[in-house]
Coordinates of C-alpha atoms in Angstrom, one line a residue:
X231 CA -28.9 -96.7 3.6
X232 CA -31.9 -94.6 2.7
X233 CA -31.0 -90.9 2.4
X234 CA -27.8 -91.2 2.8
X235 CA -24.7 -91.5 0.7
X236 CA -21.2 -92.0 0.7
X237 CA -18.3 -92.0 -1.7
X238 CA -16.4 -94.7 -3.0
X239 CA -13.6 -95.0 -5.3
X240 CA -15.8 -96.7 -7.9
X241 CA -18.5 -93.9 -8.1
X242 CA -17.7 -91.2 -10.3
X243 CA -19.1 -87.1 -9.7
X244 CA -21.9 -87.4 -11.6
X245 CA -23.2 -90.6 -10.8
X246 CA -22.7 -89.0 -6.8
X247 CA -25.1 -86.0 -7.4
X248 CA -27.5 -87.8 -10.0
X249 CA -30.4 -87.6 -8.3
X250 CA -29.6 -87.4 -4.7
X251 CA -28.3 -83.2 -4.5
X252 CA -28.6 -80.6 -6.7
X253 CA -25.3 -79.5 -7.4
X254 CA -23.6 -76.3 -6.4
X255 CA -20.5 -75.9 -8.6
X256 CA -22.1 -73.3 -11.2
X257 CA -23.5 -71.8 -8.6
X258 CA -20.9 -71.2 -6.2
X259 CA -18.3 -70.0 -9.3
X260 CA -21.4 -68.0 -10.8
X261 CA -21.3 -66.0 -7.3
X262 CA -17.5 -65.5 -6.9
X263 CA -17.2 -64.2 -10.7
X264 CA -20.0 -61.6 -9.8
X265 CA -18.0 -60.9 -7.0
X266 CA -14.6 -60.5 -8.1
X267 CA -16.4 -58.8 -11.1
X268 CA -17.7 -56.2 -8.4
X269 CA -15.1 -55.4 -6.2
X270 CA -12.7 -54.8 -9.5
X271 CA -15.5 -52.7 -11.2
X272 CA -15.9 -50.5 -7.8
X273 CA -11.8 -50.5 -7.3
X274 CA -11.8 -49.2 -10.9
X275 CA -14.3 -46.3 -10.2
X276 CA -12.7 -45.3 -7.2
X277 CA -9.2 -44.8 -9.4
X278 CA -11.4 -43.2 -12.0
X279 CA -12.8 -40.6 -9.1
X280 CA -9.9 -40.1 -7.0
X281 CA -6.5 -39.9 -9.9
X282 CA -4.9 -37.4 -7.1
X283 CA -4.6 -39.0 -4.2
X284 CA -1.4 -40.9 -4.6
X285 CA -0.2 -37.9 -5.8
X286 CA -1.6 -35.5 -2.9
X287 CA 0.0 -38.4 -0.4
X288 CA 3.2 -38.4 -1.9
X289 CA 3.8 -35.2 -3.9
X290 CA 6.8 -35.1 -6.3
X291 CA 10.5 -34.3 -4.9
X292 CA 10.8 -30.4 -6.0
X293 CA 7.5 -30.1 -3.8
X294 CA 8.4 -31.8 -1.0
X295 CA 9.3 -28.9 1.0
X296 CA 7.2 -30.0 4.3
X297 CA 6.5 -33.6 5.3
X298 CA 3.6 -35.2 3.8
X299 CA 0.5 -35.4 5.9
X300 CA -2.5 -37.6 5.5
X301 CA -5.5 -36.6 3.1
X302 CA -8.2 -36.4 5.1
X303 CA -11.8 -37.6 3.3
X304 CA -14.5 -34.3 4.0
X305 CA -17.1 -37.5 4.6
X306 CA -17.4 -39.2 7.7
X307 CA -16.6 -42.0 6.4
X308 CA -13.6 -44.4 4.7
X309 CA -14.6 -45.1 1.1
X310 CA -11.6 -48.1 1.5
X311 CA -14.4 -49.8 2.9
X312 CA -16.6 -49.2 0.3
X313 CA -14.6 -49.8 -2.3
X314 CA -15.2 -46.4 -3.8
X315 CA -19.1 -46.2 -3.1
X316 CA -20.6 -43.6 -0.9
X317 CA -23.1 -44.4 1.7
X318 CA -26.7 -43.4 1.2
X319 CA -26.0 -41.7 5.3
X320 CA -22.8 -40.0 3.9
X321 CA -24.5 -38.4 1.2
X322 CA -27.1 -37.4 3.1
X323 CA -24.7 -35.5 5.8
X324 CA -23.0 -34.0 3.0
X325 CA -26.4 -32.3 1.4
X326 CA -26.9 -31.0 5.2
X327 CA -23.6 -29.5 5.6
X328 CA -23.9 -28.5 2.0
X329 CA -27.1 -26.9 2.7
X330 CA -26.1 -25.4 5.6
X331 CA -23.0 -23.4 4.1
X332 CA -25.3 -21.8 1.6
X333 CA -28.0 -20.6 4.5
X334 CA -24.2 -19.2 5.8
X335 CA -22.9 -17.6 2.9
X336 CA -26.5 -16.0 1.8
X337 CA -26.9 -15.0 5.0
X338 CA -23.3 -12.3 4.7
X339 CA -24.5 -11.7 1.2
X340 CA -27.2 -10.2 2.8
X341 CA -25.1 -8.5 5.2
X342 CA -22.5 -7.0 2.9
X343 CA -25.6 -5.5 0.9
X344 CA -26.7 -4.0 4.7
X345 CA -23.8 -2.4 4.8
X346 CA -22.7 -1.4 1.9
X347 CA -26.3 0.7 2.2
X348 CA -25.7 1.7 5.5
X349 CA -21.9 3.2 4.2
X350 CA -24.0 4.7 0.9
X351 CA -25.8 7.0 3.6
X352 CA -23.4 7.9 5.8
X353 CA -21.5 8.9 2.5
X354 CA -24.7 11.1 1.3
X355 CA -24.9 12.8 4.7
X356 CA -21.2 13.4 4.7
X357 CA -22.0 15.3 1.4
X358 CA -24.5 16.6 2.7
X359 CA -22.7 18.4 5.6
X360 CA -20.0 19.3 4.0
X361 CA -21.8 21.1 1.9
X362 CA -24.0 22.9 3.9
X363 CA -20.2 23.8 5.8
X364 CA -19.5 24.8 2.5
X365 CA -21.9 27.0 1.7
X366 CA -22.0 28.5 5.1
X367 CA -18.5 29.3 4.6
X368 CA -19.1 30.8 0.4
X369 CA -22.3 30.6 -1.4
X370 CA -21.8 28.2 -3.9
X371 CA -22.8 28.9 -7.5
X372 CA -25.9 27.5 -9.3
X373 CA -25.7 26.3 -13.2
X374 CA -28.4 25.9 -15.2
X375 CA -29.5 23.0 -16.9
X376 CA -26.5 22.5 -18.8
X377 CA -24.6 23.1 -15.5
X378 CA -20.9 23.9 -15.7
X379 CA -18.0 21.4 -14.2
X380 CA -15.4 23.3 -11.4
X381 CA -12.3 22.3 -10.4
X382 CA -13.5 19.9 -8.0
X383 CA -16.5 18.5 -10.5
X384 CA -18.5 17.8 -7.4
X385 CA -21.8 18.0 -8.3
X386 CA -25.1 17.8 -6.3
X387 CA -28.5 17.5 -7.6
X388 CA -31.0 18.8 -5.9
X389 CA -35.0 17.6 -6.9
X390 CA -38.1 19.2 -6.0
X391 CA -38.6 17.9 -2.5
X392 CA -35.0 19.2 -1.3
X393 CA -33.1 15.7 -1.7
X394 CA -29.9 15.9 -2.9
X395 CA -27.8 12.9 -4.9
X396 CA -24.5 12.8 -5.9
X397 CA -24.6 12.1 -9.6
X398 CA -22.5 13.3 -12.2
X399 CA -25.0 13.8 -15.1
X400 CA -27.1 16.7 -16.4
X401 CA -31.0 18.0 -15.1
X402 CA -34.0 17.1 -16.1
X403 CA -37.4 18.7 -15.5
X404 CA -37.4 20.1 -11.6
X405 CA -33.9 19.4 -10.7
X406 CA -30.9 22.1 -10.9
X407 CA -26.8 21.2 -10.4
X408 CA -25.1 22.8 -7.7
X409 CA -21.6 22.7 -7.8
X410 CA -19.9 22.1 -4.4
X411 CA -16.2 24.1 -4.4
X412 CA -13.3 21.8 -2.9
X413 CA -13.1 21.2 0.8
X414 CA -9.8 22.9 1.8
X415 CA -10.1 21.9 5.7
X416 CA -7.7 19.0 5.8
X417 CA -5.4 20.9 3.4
X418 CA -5.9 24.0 6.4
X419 CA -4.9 22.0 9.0
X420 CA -2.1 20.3 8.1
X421 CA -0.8 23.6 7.4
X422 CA -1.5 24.7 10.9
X423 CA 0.2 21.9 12.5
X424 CA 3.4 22.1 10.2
X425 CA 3.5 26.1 11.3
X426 CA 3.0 25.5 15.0
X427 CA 5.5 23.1 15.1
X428 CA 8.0 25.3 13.2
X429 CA 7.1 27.9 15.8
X430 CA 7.5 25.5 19.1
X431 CA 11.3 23.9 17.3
X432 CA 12.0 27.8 17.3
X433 CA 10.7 28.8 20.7
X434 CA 13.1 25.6 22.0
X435 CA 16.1 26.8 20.4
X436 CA 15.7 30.1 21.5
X437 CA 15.2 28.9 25.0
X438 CA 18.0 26.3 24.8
X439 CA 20.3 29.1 23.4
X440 CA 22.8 30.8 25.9
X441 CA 24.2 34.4 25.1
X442 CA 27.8 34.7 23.7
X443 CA 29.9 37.9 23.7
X444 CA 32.2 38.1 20.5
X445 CA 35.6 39.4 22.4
X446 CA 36.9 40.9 18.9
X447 CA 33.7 43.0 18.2
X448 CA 32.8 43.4 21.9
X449 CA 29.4 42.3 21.1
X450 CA 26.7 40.4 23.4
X451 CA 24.6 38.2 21.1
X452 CA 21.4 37.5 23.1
X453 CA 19.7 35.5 20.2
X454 CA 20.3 33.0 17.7
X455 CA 19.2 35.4 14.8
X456 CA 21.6 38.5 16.2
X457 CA 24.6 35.5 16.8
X458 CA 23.5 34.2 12.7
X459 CA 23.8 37.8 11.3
X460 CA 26.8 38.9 13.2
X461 CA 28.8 35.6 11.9
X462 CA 27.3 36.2 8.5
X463 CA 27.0 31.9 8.3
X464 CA 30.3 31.5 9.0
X465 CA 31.8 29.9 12.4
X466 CA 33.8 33.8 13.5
X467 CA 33.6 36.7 12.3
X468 CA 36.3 38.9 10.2
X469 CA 37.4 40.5 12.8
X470 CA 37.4 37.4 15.4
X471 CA 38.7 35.5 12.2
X472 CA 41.3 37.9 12.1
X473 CA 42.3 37.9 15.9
X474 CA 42.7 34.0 15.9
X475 CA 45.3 34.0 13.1
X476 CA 47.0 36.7 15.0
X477 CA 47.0 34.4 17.8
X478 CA 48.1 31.6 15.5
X479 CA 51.3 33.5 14.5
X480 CA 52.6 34.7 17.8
X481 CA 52.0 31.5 19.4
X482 CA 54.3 29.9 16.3
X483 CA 57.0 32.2 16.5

């Protein structure tokens, strides 16, 4: 039969593809090395990228002190089924994001430096009053241009056009150092508060204090102070002391 062909058990391999089929044998194991070859390559490269994960999915005993949870991949993606590869799209979202969290994090950069100029001049105006309270309150002293340090060793410079800057080094040229004395206000205050709440615990006892007649003496003590230095700290008097143990003895015998 013309193009056609059939096996026998006299015909051998060779004599079966001579000439009628190219044959696919090297082929077809030339194809399965390469890939065998590739997925063992790629299997090898993912152990070579990822040496934690076994480790991250099951951590040691002494660390097991919640239950393991899965490892989540930050890709959109399971590199199982890439054998370790990472898509071209994967990539790709990861430079977005990636891009993205920098626009974010120079963006507060730039809003830390806001601020922290924004708190710069509310501190320079807070100087600024203060020291004008300050020098409502006591003319301050001016230094030369050596300038001499006070107790606080707040120093203000003052230039030519009236600005002043907090800086702790010497003049130069127009500028002259002004020393600032130490605000006392807070200091002032407290001390207020402390004596007008000594004076309202006072004002209370004396109201909450009734008047006590001391039978031995035959004397009315209308205040806490009058009832302190009659008793001379002690609970009774001499004489009322006295009386008591009087009392003491008669009831005994």
């Amino acid at each position: 039969m013309q193009g056609r062909w059939t096996l026998n058990e006299d015909d051998s391999l060779d004599e079966l593809y001579k000439g009628k089929s190219p044959s696919l044998l090297p082929c077809s194991f030339f194809l399965s090395f390469l890939h065998m070859l590739s997925i063992s390559l790629f299997r090898m490269a993912r152990l070579l990228l990822q040496p934690r994960q076994e480790e991250r999915r099951h951590p040691p005993s002494f660390q097991r002190l919640a239950p393991p949870q899965a490892v989540r991949s930050p890709l959109p993606f399971r590199a199982s089924r890439w054998f370790g590869l990472v898509p071209p799209h994967a990539l790709l979202l990861t430079m977005v994001a990636r891009d993205k969290k920098e626009e974010e994090l120079a963006r507060t950069r730039g809003d830390l430096l806001e601020t922290q100029e924004q708190l710069a001049k509310a501190r320079m105006d807070l100087l600024r009053a203060r020291h004008h309270l300050v020098d409502g309150q006591r003319q301050p002293t001016t230094a030369g241009a050596g300038g001499s340090r006070g107790l606080a060793g707040n120093y203000l410079l003052r230039g030519a056009d009236g600005e002043e800057s907090p800086l702790r080094s010497q003049s130069h040229g127009p500028m002259a150092i002004t020393e600032v004395p130490p605000y006392r206000g807070d200091d002032q205050l407290a001390a207020a508060k402390r004596r007008r709440g000594a004076e309202e615990s006072q004002a209370q006892g004396e109201a909450s204090f009734r008047p006590t007649l001391c039978e031995a003496c035959n004397v009315m003590m209308n205040t806490k102070q009058v009832m302190k230095d009659h008793f001379g700290g002690r609970k009774h008097c001499r004489a009322m002391k006295r009386l008591l143990e009087l009392e003491g003895l008669d009831r005994r015998s």
